[in-house]
């Protein structure tokens, strides 16, 4: 009874605890709801107060910004007014400067016209002086040439006599020496011929048997090699036939077992697997073909663009060379015209200007001064050092003409035209053709480099063609491909080649070499002919 009462109490306490928990949860929910409503009302009051304060603050900020905008507008109006005033001043200053520039140009034109008149007058006077001087020099040079010819003829006659006497002496000496050498060499040759005959006979006696056996072995080797080649070809043909019949049997639905019996497949699973394999192979081959076709299209497009660039570069180079050729022709024409205007002194001594020449001149009709004896001796010694004094007589020498003392600006006076660099400095006559030589050498080096590269590429092409020919000669090729035109299958016949069919039978040759069953060659890809421009051919 006590145990039962204890159990009842326990159950009652548990039920009371459960009910108390339920009541506590309900009361907590009610408390939370009331607290939320109180918090919401308090939060609403705070937010309303904050909204009023924020609205007042916003109105104040708007007023401040309006004031700042007004100030900026005032400053902008002032700056625009200042800008207009400055622009007007600038334009007036420009007008003043333009007027000053016009005045300056007018003055410069007047100065230029005055200088031009003075230069023309000086040129006329110089031309008269030069013409009179050239006439005098012609007479003097004719006298010099006559004296030189007489002396040269005397020297030539003396040297001819000396040469003939020395030649006869040398001939006699050489004949004696030649006969002695001939006798000694003939004796040596006879001894050498005897030794060679003796050694040759001994060699033939020892090696005759070996040569006969070697020839027999070579003939046998040729026969055996031919037999081996024929048998290898027969064996390869048998292998091809065997692979062909295996593929045909598999396609017709027969299976070849180890015990060499043929059985037809009864299940559809085998047909499904075979069809799936065939489809997979077909898809793989199609994707591979598409990939190769795209690659070939890319290569063709790239080469076509490269050919366009090369043709453009060639056209540009051709135009540049034509421009240079016209410039050179103009230079040649100007050189011919300048050669007509050259003085006699410049023609004879082109690198020795007249005003700084060390070569003496023959006197004219009027002599301003006669040189003393000491001066003549010194001048003659100096000319002997230069190698010219032996042609002139000391009585015919006179003082060299001096250049006029007046110089135009800081430039040196010249009797004739001279070359000038890009910077305006004077260039010596030896260095006048440096730029032309540099360009000529550059073009020459470029042509040599192109020729070397062309030779290298031709060697590489021949090497690759020989390798491909050897590779294809080792492979077996069917008769219907041999009869067709194919650039990749070279069989020693010139009629078998066509330059335009470069990639026609590539896939056929690869397919026949691999000998893979159930593989069909893809359609033949023929590249379109590329039209080469005319100007490339002309170049």
Short mmCIF file of C-alpha atoms in Angstrom, two decimals:
data_model
loop_
_atom_site.label_atom_id
_atom_site.label_comp_id
_atom_site.label_asym_id
_atom_site.label_seq_id
_atom_site.Cartn_x
_atom_site.Cartn_y
_atom_site.Cartn_z
CA UNK A 1 0.00 0.00 0.00
CA UNK A 2 2.81 2.38 0.89
CA UNK A 3 4.56 1.64 -2.38
CA UNK A 4 1.38 2.31 -4.30
CA UNK A 5 0.85 5.59 -2.45
CA UNK A 6 4.44 6.61 -3.20
CA UNK A 7 3.90 5.81 -6.86
CA UNK A 8 0.69 7.83 -6.95
CA UNK A 9 2.42 10.77 -5.32
CA UNK A 10 5.27 10.58 -7.82
CA UNK A 11 2.86 10.56 -10.76
CA UNK A 12 0.88 13.45 -9.27
CA UNK A 13 4.07 15.45 -8.69
CA UNK A 14 5.20 14.79 -12.25
CA UNK A 15 1.84 15.91 -13.64
CA UNK A 16 1.98 19.03 -11.45
CA UNK A 17 5.49 19.77 -12.69
CA UNK A 18 4.37 19.41 -16.32
CA UNK A 19 1.40 21.71 -15.77
CA UNK A 20 3.60 24.21 -13.95
CA UNK A 21 6.05 24.24 -16.87
CA UNK A 22 3.20 24.88 -19.30
CA UNK A 23 1.90 27.72 -17.17
CA UNK A 24 5.40 29.22 -16.86
CA UNK A 25 5.90 29.14 -20.62
CA UNK A 26 2.52 30.82 -21.20
CA UNK A 27 3.27 33.49 -18.61
CA UNK A 28 6.70 34.12 -20.15
CA UNK A 29 5.09 34.56 -23.57
CA UNK A 30 2.61 37.05 -22.18
CA UNK A 31 5.37 38.96 -20.39
CA UNK A 32 7.44 39.10 -23.60
CA UNK A 33 4.49 40.39 -25.64
CA UNK A 34 3.76 43.14 -23.14
CA UNK A 35 7.45 44.10 -22.98
CA UNK A 36 7.61 44.28 -26.79
CA UNK A 37 4.62 46.63 -26.94
CA UNK A 38 6.20 48.88 -24.28
CA UNK A 39 9.55 48.94 -26.13
CA UNK A 40 7.85 49.70 -29.44
CA UNK A 41 6.03 52.72 -28.00
CA UNK A 42 9.27 54.04 -26.42
CA UNK A 43 11.18 53.54 -29.67
CA UNK A 44 8.48 55.39 -31.64
CA UNK A 45 8.79 58.39 -29.35
CA UNK A 46 12.58 58.46 -29.71
CA UNK A 47 12.42 58.16 -33.52
CA UNK A 48 9.83 60.96 -33.78
CA UNK A 49 12.08 63.25 -31.72
CA UNK A 50 15.07 62.29 -33.91
CA UNK A 51 13.06 62.99 -37.11
CA UNK A 52 12.23 66.51 -35.95
CA UNK A 53 15.88 67.21 -35.14
CA UNK A 54 17.11 65.77 -38.46
CA UNK A 55 14.60 67.83 -40.47
CA UNK A 56 15.77 71.03 -38.79
CA UNK A 57 19.40 70.07 -39.43
CA UNK A 58 18.69 69.35 -43.11
CA UNK A 59 16.99 72.73 -43.59
CA UNK A 60 20.01 74.47 -42.02
CA UNK A 61 22.47 72.60 -44.31
CA UNK A 62 20.39 73.51 -47.39
CA UNK A 63 20.48 77.19 -46.46
CA UNK A 64 24.27 77.07 -45.93
CA UNK A 65 24.81 75.39 -49.33
CA UNK A 66 22.58 77.96 -51.06
CA UNK A 67 24.73 80.73 -49.62
CA UNK A 68 27.93 78.97 -50.79
CA UNK A 69 26.47 78.55 -54.30
CA UNK A 70 25.64 82.26 -54.42
CA UNK A 71 29.21 83.14 -53.46
CA UNK A 72 30.61 80.79 -56.12
CA UNK A 73 28.32 82.35 -58.74
CA UNK A 74 29.57 85.83 -57.83
CA UNK A 75 33.18 84.67 -58.13
CA UNK A 76 32.42 83.03 -61.47
CA UNK A 77 30.91 86.24 -62.89
CA UNK A 78 33.96 88.19 -61.75
CA UNK A 79 36.35 85.63 -63.31
CA UNK A 80 34.43 85.72 -66.62
CA UNK A 81 34.70 89.51 -66.71
CA UNK A 82 38.44 89.28 -66.00
CA UNK A 83 38.82 86.61 -68.72
CA UNK A 84 37.08 88.81 -71.33
CA UNK A 85 39.29 91.77 -70.40
CA UNK A 86 42.46 89.62 -70.61
CA UNK A 87 41.35 88.20 -73.96
CA UNK A 88 40.85 91.71 -75.38
CA UNK A 89 44.33 92.73 -74.13
CA UNK A 90 45.86 89.56 -75.61
CA UNK A 91 44.31 90.20 -79.02
CA UNK A 92 45.53 93.80 -79.03
CA UNK A 93 49.05 92.61 -78.15
CA UNK A 94 48.89 90.02 -80.94
CA UNK A 95 47.91 92.72 -83.45
CA UNK A 96 50.85 94.86 -82.27
CA UNK A 97 53.24 91.88 -82.57
CA UNK A 98 51.95 91.04 -86.07
CA UNK A 99 52.55 94.64 -87.17
CA UNK A 100 56.07 94.49 -85.71
CA UNK A 101 56.69 91.17 -87.50
CA UNK A 102 55.57 92.67 -90.82
CA UNK A 103 57.89 95.65 -90.29
CA UNK A 104 60.77 93.29 -89.47
CA UNK A 105 60.11 91.16 -92.57
CA UNK A 106 60.03 94.28 -94.75
CA UNK A 107 63.37 95.40 -93.34
CA UNK A 108 64.83 91.90 -93.83
CA UNK A 109 63.61 91.85 -97.43
CA UNK A 110 65.23 95.20 -98.09
CA UNK A 111 68.50 94.00 -96.52
CA UNK A 112 68.28 90.76 -98.52
CA UNK A 113 67.79 92.65 -101.79
CA UNK A 114 70.76 94.90 -100.98
CA UNK A 115 72.96 91.89 -100.12
CA UNK A 116 71.80 90.10 -103.27
CA UNK A 117 72.79 93.08 -105.43
CA UNK A 118 76.18 93.26 -103.75
CA UNK A 119 76.69 89.51 -104.20
CA UNK A 120 75.72 89.70 -107.87
CA UNK A 121 78.19 92.53 -108.45
CA UNK A 122 80.94 90.62 -106.63
CA UNK A 123 80.07 87.47 -108.60
CA UNK A 124 80.35 89.33 -111.92
CA UNK A 125 83.73 90.77 -110.96
CA UNK A 126 84.97 87.38 -109.73
CA UNK A 127 83.78 85.73 -112.93
CA UNK A 128 85.72 88.22 -115.01
CA UNK A 129 88.81 87.63 -112.88
CA UNK A 130 88.38 83.85 -113.15
CA UNK A 131 87.94 83.93 -116.93
CA UNK A 132 91.08 86.01 -117.39
CA UNK A 133 92.95 83.76 -114.95
CA UNK A 134 91.80 80.57 -116.72
CA UNK A 135 93.01 81.88 -120.08
CA UNK A 136 96.40 82.61 -118.56
CA UNK A 137 96.50 79.19 -116.91
CA UNK A 138 95.61 77.47 -120.20
CA UNK A 139 98.61 78.97 -121.91
CA UNK A 140 100.87 78.08 -118.99
CA UNK A 141 99.55 74.51 -118.81
CA UNK A 142 100.07 73.98 -122.54
CA UNK A 143 103.72 74.97 -122.16
CA UNK A 144 104.05 72.63 -119.15
CA UNK A 145 102.45 69.73 -121.04
CA UNK A 146 104.81 70.18 -124.00
CA UNK A 147 107.85 70.15 -121.69
CA UNK A 148 106.51 67.11 -119.84
CA UNK A 149 105.93 65.21 -123.08
CA UNK A 150 109.47 65.82 -124.31
CA UNK A 151 111.01 64.68 -121.01
CA UNK A 152 108.67 61.67 -120.81
CA UNK A 153 109.56 60.54 -124.35
CA UNK A 154 113.27 60.74 -123.57
CA UNK A 155 112.81 58.75 -120.34
CA UNK A 156 110.67 56.13 -122.13
CA UNK A 157 113.23 55.61 -124.89
CA UNK A 158 116.05 55.15 -122.34
CA UNK A 159 114.01 52.70 -120.29
CA UNK A 160 113.03 50.70 -123.39
CA UNK A 161 116.68 50.20 -124.31
CA UNK A 162 117.53 49.13 -120.76
CA UNK A 163 114.55 46.77 -120.69
CA UNK A 164 115.45 45.07 -123.98
CA UNK A 165 119.04 44.48 -122.91
CA UNK A 166 118.01 43.04 -119.53
CA UNK A 167 115.34 40.87 -121.20
CA UNK A 168 117.87 39.27 -123.56
CA UNK A 169 120.21 38.51 -120.66
CA UNK A 170 117.39 36.93 -118.64
CA UNK A 171 116.28 34.86 -121.65
CA UNK A 172 119.73 33.34 -122.10
CA UNK A 173 120.00 32.55 -118.36
CA UNK A 174 116.52 31.01 -118.24
CA UNK A 175 117.17 28.80 -121.27
CA UNK A 176 120.32 27.32 -119.70
CA UNK A 177 118.56 26.72 -116.36
CA UNK A 178 115.53 25.22 -118.11
CA UNK A 179 117.64 22.68 -120.02
CA UNK A 180 119.46 21.62 -116.84
CA UNK A 181 116.21 21.17 -114.93
CA UNK A 182 114.65 19.26 -117.81
CA UNK A 183 117.50 16.73 -117.90
CA UNK A 184 117.43 16.19 -114.14
CA UNK A 185 113.61 15.79 -114.05
CA UNK A 186 113.58 13.32 -116.96
CA UNK A 187 116.09 11.11 -115.15
CA UNK A 188 113.99 11.21 -111.97
CA UNK A 189 110.80 10.39 -113.90
CA UNK A 190 112.37 7.32 -115.50
CA UNK A 191 113.41 5.97 -112.09
CA UNK A 192 109.92 6.59 -110.66
CA UNK A 193 108.25 4.83 -113.61
CA UNK A 194 110.41 1.76 -113.06
CA UNK A 195 109.52 1.62 -109.35
CA UNK A 196 105.78 2.09 -110.05
CA UNK A 197 105.74 -0.70 -112.66
CA UNK A 198 107.51 -3.08 -110.26
CA UNK A 199 105.09 -2.35 -107.38
CA UNK A 200 102.04 -2.57 -109.69
CA UNK A 201 103.00 -6.01 -110.98
CA UNK A 202 103.59 -7.31 -107.45
CA UNK A 203 100.21 -5.90 -106.29
CA UNK A 204 98.34 -7.52 -109.21
CA UNK A 205 99.96 -10.87 -108.49
CA UNK A 206 98.88 -10.80 -104.82
CA UNK A 207 95.33 -9.38 -105.19
CA UNK A 208 94.05 -11.08 -108.35
CA UNK A 209 92.51 -14.05 -106.52
CA UNK A 210 90.87 -11.79 -103.92
CA UNK A 211 89.29 -9.56 -106.59
CA UNK A 212 87.76 -12.57 -108.38
CA UNK A 213 86.19 -13.90 -105.17
CA UNK A 214 84.93 -10.42 -104.23
CA UNK A 215 83.21 -10.00 -107.61
CA UNK A 216 81.50 -13.39 -107.23
CA UNK A 217 80.27 -12.48 -103.74
CA UNK A 218 78.96 -9.11 -104.96
CA UNK A 219 76.98 -10.81 -107.74
CA UNK A 220 75.51 -13.32 -105.24
CA UNK A 221 74.64 -10.49 -102.85
CA UNK A 222 72.70 -8.64 -105.57
CA UNK A 223 70.72 -11.79 -106.46
CA UNK A 224 69.92 -12.53 -102.80
CA UNK A 225 68.87 -8.90 -102.11
CA UNK A 226 66.45 -9.00 -105.05
CA UNK A 227 64.91 -12.26 -103.80
CA UNK A 228 64.54 -10.80 -100.28
CA UNK A 229 62.84 -7.67 -101.64
CA UNK A 230 60.37 -9.74 -103.67
CA UNK A 231 59.52 -11.94 -100.68
CA UNK A 232 59.09 -8.93 -98.39
CA UNK A 233 56.69 -7.36 -100.88
CA UNK A 234 54.71 -10.61 -101.12
CA UNK A 235 54.58 -10.85 -97.33
CA UNK A 236 53.33 -7.24 -97.00
CA UNK A 237 50.65 -7.88 -99.63
CA UNK A 238 49.53 -11.01 -97.76
CA UNK A 239 49.29 -9.00 -94.52
CA UNK A 240 47.16 -6.39 -96.27
CA UNK A 241 44.85 -9.04 -97.73
CA UNK A 242 44.53 -10.71 -94.33
CA UNK A 243 43.60 -7.41 -92.61
CA UNK A 244 41.14 -6.63 -95.42
CA UNK A 245 39.36 -10.02 -95.12
CA UNK A 246 39.25 -9.73 -91.33
CA UNK A 247 37.54 -6.36 -91.57
CA UNK A 248 35.14 -7.67 -94.20
CA UNK A 249 34.24 -10.70 -92.07
CA UNK A 250 33.64 -8.50 -89.02
CA UNK A 251 31.43 -6.14 -91.03
CA UNK A 252 29.40 -9.08 -92.42
CA UNK A 253 28.62 -10.27 -88.88
CA UNK A 254 31.06 -13.15 -88.31
CA UNK A 255 33.27 -13.61 -85.26
CA UNK A 256 36.63 -15.38 -85.47
CA UNK A 257 37.36 -17.55 -82.40
CA UNK A 258 40.58 -19.21 -81.29
CA UNK A 259 39.53 -22.61 -82.60
CA UNK A 260 39.21 -20.98 -86.12
CA UNK A 261 35.43 -21.55 -86.36
CA UNK A 262 32.99 -18.90 -87.58
CA UNK A 263 29.88 -18.19 -85.56
CA UNK A 264 27.20 -15.52 -86.03
CA UNK A 265 26.34 -13.35 -83.02
CA UNK A 266 22.93 -14.21 -81.65
CA UNK A 267 22.57 -11.43 -79.09
CA UNK A 268 21.67 -7.83 -79.85
CA UNK A 269 24.16 -6.67 -77.22
CA UNK A 270 27.08 -7.61 -79.45
CA UNK A 271 25.55 -5.66 -82.35
CA UNK A 272 24.99 -2.68 -80.06
CA UNK A 273 28.58 -2.72 -78.82
CA UNK A 274 29.94 -2.98 -82.36
CA UNK A 275 27.67 -0.18 -83.57
CA UNK A 276 28.68 1.97 -80.60
CA UNK A 277 32.37 1.40 -81.32
CA UNK A 278 31.85 2.25 -84.99
CA UNK A 279 29.97 5.44 -84.06
CA UNK A 280 32.67 6.44 -81.58
CA UNK A 281 35.36 5.89 -84.19
CA UNK A 282 33.34 7.84 -86.73
CA UNK A 283 32.85 10.78 -84.33
CA UNK A 284 36.51 10.73 -83.36
CA UNK A 285 37.61 10.72 -87.00
CA UNK A 286 35.16 13.50 -87.85
CA UNK A 287 36.39 15.67 -84.95
CA UNK A 288 40.00 14.95 -85.91
CA UNK A 289 39.25 15.86 -89.53
CA UNK A 290 37.54 19.12 -88.47
CA UNK A 291 40.48 19.98 -86.23
CA UNK A 292 42.95 19.37 -89.07
CA UNK A 293 40.83 21.36 -91.51
CA UNK A 294 40.65 24.31 -89.11
CA UNK A 295 44.38 24.12 -88.53
CA UNK A 296 45.02 24.13 -92.29
CA UNK A 297 42.63 27.07 -92.73
CA UNK A 298 44.48 28.99 -90.02
CA UNK A 299 47.83 28.24 -91.66
CA UNK A 300 46.48 29.29 -95.04
CA UNK A 301 45.02 32.51 -93.62
CA UNK A 302 48.27 33.27 -91.79
CA UNK A 303 50.36 32.64 -94.92
CA UNK A 304 47.96 34.71 -97.02
CA UNK A 305 48.26 37.63 -94.59
CA UNK A 306 52.02 37.19 -94.51
CA UNK A 307 52.10 37.25 -98.32
CA UNK A 308 50.02 40.45 -98.29
CA UNK A 309 52.42 42.07 -95.82
CA UNK A 310 55.42 40.95 -97.90
CA UNK A 311 53.85 42.32 -101.08
CA UNK A 312 53.07 45.63 -99.36
CA UNK A 313 56.62 45.85 -98.02
CA UNK A 314 58.00 45.03 -101.47
CA UNK A 315 55.84 47.75 -103.04
CA UNK A 316 56.95 50.27 -100.41
CA UNK A 317 60.59 49.27 -100.92
CA UNK A 318 60.15 49.56 -104.67
CA UNK A 319 58.66 53.05 -104.33
CA UNK A 320 61.46 54.08 -101.95
CA UNK A 321 64.09 52.73 -104.35
CA UNK A 322 62.44 54.55 -107.25
CA UNK A 323 62.51 57.77 -105.24
CA UNK A 324 66.18 57.18 -104.44
CA UNK A 325 66.87 56.39 -108.09
CA UNK A 326 65.25 59.65 -109.19
CA UNK A 327 67.26 61.49 -106.53
CA UNK A 328 70.48 59.84 -107.76
CA UNK A 329 69.61 60.73 -111.35
CA UNK A 330 69.05 64.33 -110.28
CA UNK A 331 72.39 64.28 -108.47
CA UNK A 332 74.08 62.94 -111.60
CA UNK A 333 72.46 65.64 -113.74
CA UNK A 334 73.56 68.31 -111.27
CA UNK A 335 77.06 66.81 -111.22
CA UNK A 336 77.23 67.03 -115.01
CA UNK A 337 76.09 70.65 -114.88
CA UNK A 338 78.63 71.40 -112.14
CA UNK A 339 81.36 69.69 -114.18
CA UNK A 340 80.64 72.09 -117.02
CA UNK A 341 81.15 75.04 -114.65
CA UNK A 342 84.40 73.68 -113.15
CA UNK A 343 87.60 75.58 -113.74
CA UNK A 344 90.65 74.04 -115.34
CA UNK A 345 92.45 74.02 -112.00
CA UNK A 346 89.55 72.10 -110.37
CA UNK A 347 89.48 69.58 -113.22
CA UNK A 348 93.21 68.84 -112.91
CA UNK A 349 93.42 69.11 -109.08
CA UNK A 350 89.88 68.42 -107.76
CA UNK A 351 90.98 68.02 -104.10
CA UNK A 352 93.32 71.03 -104.01
CA UNK A 353 91.39 74.37 -103.79
CA UNK A 354 92.98 77.34 -105.44
CA UNK A 355 93.16 79.63 -102.39
CA UNK A 356 95.04 77.06 -100.27
CA UNK A 357 96.94 75.24 -103.04
CA UNK A 358 100.55 74.21 -102.67
CA UNK A 359 101.00 73.79 -106.45
CA UNK A 360 102.57 76.82 -108.23
CA UNK A 361 100.99 78.53 -111.21
CA UNK A 362 102.65 79.61 -114.48
CA UNK A 363 102.71 83.43 -114.90
CA UNK A 364 100.36 85.33 -117.20
CA UNK A 365 100.92 88.38 -119.33
CA UNK A 366 101.48 90.82 -116.45
CA UNK A 367 103.75 89.97 -113.49
CA UNK A 368 103.15 91.95 -110.33
CA UNK A 369 106.32 90.81 -108.56
CA UNK A 370 109.46 88.90 -109.43
CA UNK A 371 110.64 86.45 -106.83
CA UNK A 372 114.16 86.57 -105.42
CA UNK A 373 116.69 83.80 -106.05
CA UNK A 374 116.46 82.41 -102.52
CA UNK A 375 112.67 82.22 -102.66
CA UNK A 376 112.85 80.44 -106.01
CA UNK A 377 115.33 77.87 -104.67
CA UNK A 378 113.16 77.20 -101.60
CA UNK A 379 110.05 76.86 -103.74
CA UNK A 380 111.83 74.47 -106.11
CA UNK A 381 113.02 72.32 -103.18
CA UNK A 382 109.51 72.17 -101.78
CA UNK A 383 108.07 71.18 -105.16
CA UNK A 384 110.74 68.48 -105.56
CA UNK A 385 109.57 67.02 -102.23
CA UNK A 386 106.00 66.98 -103.54
CA UNK A 387 107.11 65.31 -106.79
CA UNK A 388 106.17 68.19 -109.11
CA UNK A 389 109.25 70.44 -109.18
CA UNK A 390 111.12 68.45 -111.83
CA UNK A 391 108.44 69.41 -114.36
CA UNK A 392 108.71 73.21 -113.85
CA UNK A 393 111.43 75.74 -114.49
CA UNK A 394 112.33 78.25 -111.77
CA UNK A 395 112.18 81.17 -114.20
CA UNK A 396 108.51 80.50 -114.99
CA UNK A 397 107.27 80.53 -111.38
CA UNK A 398 105.28 83.37 -109.88
CA UNK A 399 103.48 84.18 -106.68
CA UNK A 400 100.22 82.29 -106.05
CA UNK A 401 97.00 84.34 -106.18
CA UNK A 402 95.57 85.07 -102.76
CA UNK A 403 91.89 84.93 -101.83
CA UNK A 404 90.19 88.26 -101.12
CA UNK A 405 90.64 89.39 -97.52
CA UNK A 406 86.97 90.28 -97.08
CA UNK A 407 84.92 87.47 -95.60
CA UNK A 408 81.13 87.25 -95.66
CA UNK A 409 80.21 86.93 -91.98
CA UNK A 410 82.23 84.19 -90.27
CA UNK A 411 82.26 81.88 -93.30
CA UNK A 412 85.41 81.07 -95.22
CA UNK A 413 85.76 82.29 -98.78
CA UNK A 414 85.49 79.70 -101.60
CA UNK A 415 86.41 79.99 -105.24
CA UNK A 416 83.71 77.49 -106.26
CA UNK A 417 80.78 75.50 -104.79
CA UNK A 418 81.26 73.25 -101.71
CA UNK A 419 79.34 70.62 -99.72
CA UNK A 420 77.54 71.35 -96.42
CA UNK A 421 76.23 68.94 -93.75
CA UNK A 422 72.76 69.00 -92.14
CA UNK A 423 74.10 71.17 -89.31
CA UNK A 424 75.50 73.71 -91.81
CA UNK A 425 79.17 72.76 -91.35
CA UNK A 426 81.50 72.41 -94.30
CA UNK A 427 82.23 68.85 -95.46
CA UNK A 428 85.49 67.81 -97.06
CA UNK A 429 85.40 66.45 -100.58
CA UNK A 430 86.68 63.06 -99.42
CA UNK A 431 83.66 62.68 -97.07
CA UNK A 432 80.96 63.86 -99.51
CA UNK A 433 79.85 60.33 -100.47
CA UNK A 434 79.84 58.76 -96.98
CA UNK A 435 76.02 58.60 -96.69
CA UNK A 436 75.70 57.11 -100.16
CA UNK A 437 78.38 54.51 -99.38
CA UNK A 438 76.60 53.56 -96.15
CA UNK A 439 73.29 53.05 -97.94
CA UNK A 440 74.95 51.13 -100.76
CA UNK A 441 76.72 48.84 -98.26
CA UNK A 442 73.46 48.30 -96.36
CA UNK A 443 71.63 47.27 -99.55
CA UNK A 444 74.54 45.01 -100.52
CA UNK A 445 74.54 43.31 -97.11
CA UNK A 446 70.74 42.87 -97.25
CA UNK A 447 70.97 41.20 -100.66
CA UNK A 448 73.72 38.87 -99.42
CA UNK A 449 71.68 37.96 -96.32
CA UNK A 450 68.59 37.25 -98.46
CA UNK A 451 70.65 35.08 -100.83
CA UNK A 452 72.12 33.10 -97.90
CA UNK A 453 68.67 32.59 -96.36
CA UNK A 454 67.30 31.48 -99.73
CA UNK A 455 70.11 28.93 -100.11
CA UNK A 456 69.51 27.64 -96.58
CA UNK A 457 65.76 27.21 -97.19
CA UNK A 458 66.36 25.44 -100.51
CA UNK A 459 68.75 23.02 -98.75
CA UNK A 460 66.15 22.33 -96.04
CA UNK A 461 63.46 21.73 -98.68
CA UNK A 462 65.64 19.27 -100.58
CA UNK A 463 66.53 17.47 -97.33
CA UNK A 464 62.84 17.14 -96.33
CA UNK A 465 61.86 16.01 -99.83
CA UNK A 466 64.58 13.32 -99.80
CA UNK A 467 63.49 12.12 -96.35
CA UNK A 468 59.84 11.93 -97.41
CA UNK A 469 60.81 10.15 -100.63
CA UNK A 470 62.82 7.52 -98.71
CA UNK A 471 59.98 7.06 -96.20
CA UNK A 472 57.38 6.55 -98.93
CA UNK A 473 59.66 4.25 -100.94
CA UNK A 474 59.91 1.98 -97.89
CA UNK A 475 56.09 1.86 -97.60
CA UNK A 476 53.75 -0.13 -99.83
CA UNK A 477 51.37 2.04 -101.84
CA UNK A 478 48.37 0.68 -103.80
CA UNK A 479 48.30 0.88 -107.57
CA UNK A 480 45.30 3.26 -107.81
CA UNK A 481 47.21 5.86 -105.73
CA UNK A 482 50.40 5.35 -107.75
CA UNK A 483 48.53 6.14 -110.97
CA UNK A 484 47.03 9.36 -109.59
CA UNK A 485 48.89 12.68 -109.37
CA UNK A 486 50.26 13.11 -105.87
CA UNK A 487 52.96 15.48 -104.61
CA UNK A 488 53.63 13.37 -101.50
CA UNK A 489 54.11 10.03 -103.31
CA UNK A 490 57.19 10.49 -105.55
CA UNK A 491 58.11 7.38 -107.53
CA UNK A 492 60.83 8.74 -109.80
CA UNK A 493 58.44 9.87 -112.54
CA UNK A 494 58.23 13.58 -113.38
CA UNK A 495 54.68 13.18 -114.75
CA UNK A 496 53.50 12.11 -111.30
CA UNK A 497 54.00 15.61 -109.83
CA UNK A 498 51.81 18.70 -109.97
CA UNK A 499 52.81 21.93 -108.18
CA UNK A 500 49.24 22.96 -107.29
CA UNK A 501 48.18 19.69 -105.58
CA UNK A 502 50.11 20.07 -102.31
CA UNK A 503 47.67 18.50 -99.81
CA UNK A 504 45.43 16.47 -102.14
CA UNK A 505 46.24 12.92 -101.08
CA UNK A 506 47.74 13.44 -97.64
CA UNK A 507 45.00 11.54 -95.78
CA UNK A 508 44.99 8.68 -98.31
CA UNK A 509 48.74 8.11 -97.95
CA UNK A 510 48.52 8.24 -94.14
CA UNK A 511 45.55 5.83 -94.12
CA UNK A 512 47.29 3.31 -96.34
CA UNK A 513 50.44 3.50 -94.21
CA UNK A 514 48.62 2.91 -90.92
CA UNK A 515 46.50 0.00 -92.33
CA UNK A 516 43.80 0.57 -89.69
CA UNK A 517 40.53 -1.40 -90.21
CA UNK A 518 37.16 0.31 -90.52
CA UNK A 519 38.85 3.64 -91.33
CA UNK A 520 37.73 5.54 -94.38
CA UNK A 521 39.81 8.44 -95.70
CA UNK A 522 38.17 11.84 -95.30
CA UNK A 523 37.27 13.90 -98.36
CA UNK A 524 40.21 15.37 -100.21
CA UNK A 525 40.98 18.96 -99.26
CA UNK A 526 42.08 21.09 -102.19
CA UNK A 527 43.36 24.56 -101.18
CA UNK A 528 42.17 27.48 -103.32
CA UNK A 529 44.79 29.00 -105.62
CA UNK A 530 46.39 32.13 -104.19
CA UNK A 531 46.52 35.06 -106.61
CA UNK A 532 49.93 36.63 -106.50
CA UNK A 533 50.02 40.37 -107.28
CA UNK A 534 51.76 41.58 -110.41
CA UNK A 535 54.19 43.89 -108.69
CA UNK A 536 55.77 40.97 -106.81
CA UNK A 537 56.57 39.27 -110.11
CA UNK A 538 58.01 42.46 -111.54
CA UNK A 539 60.25 42.90 -108.52
#
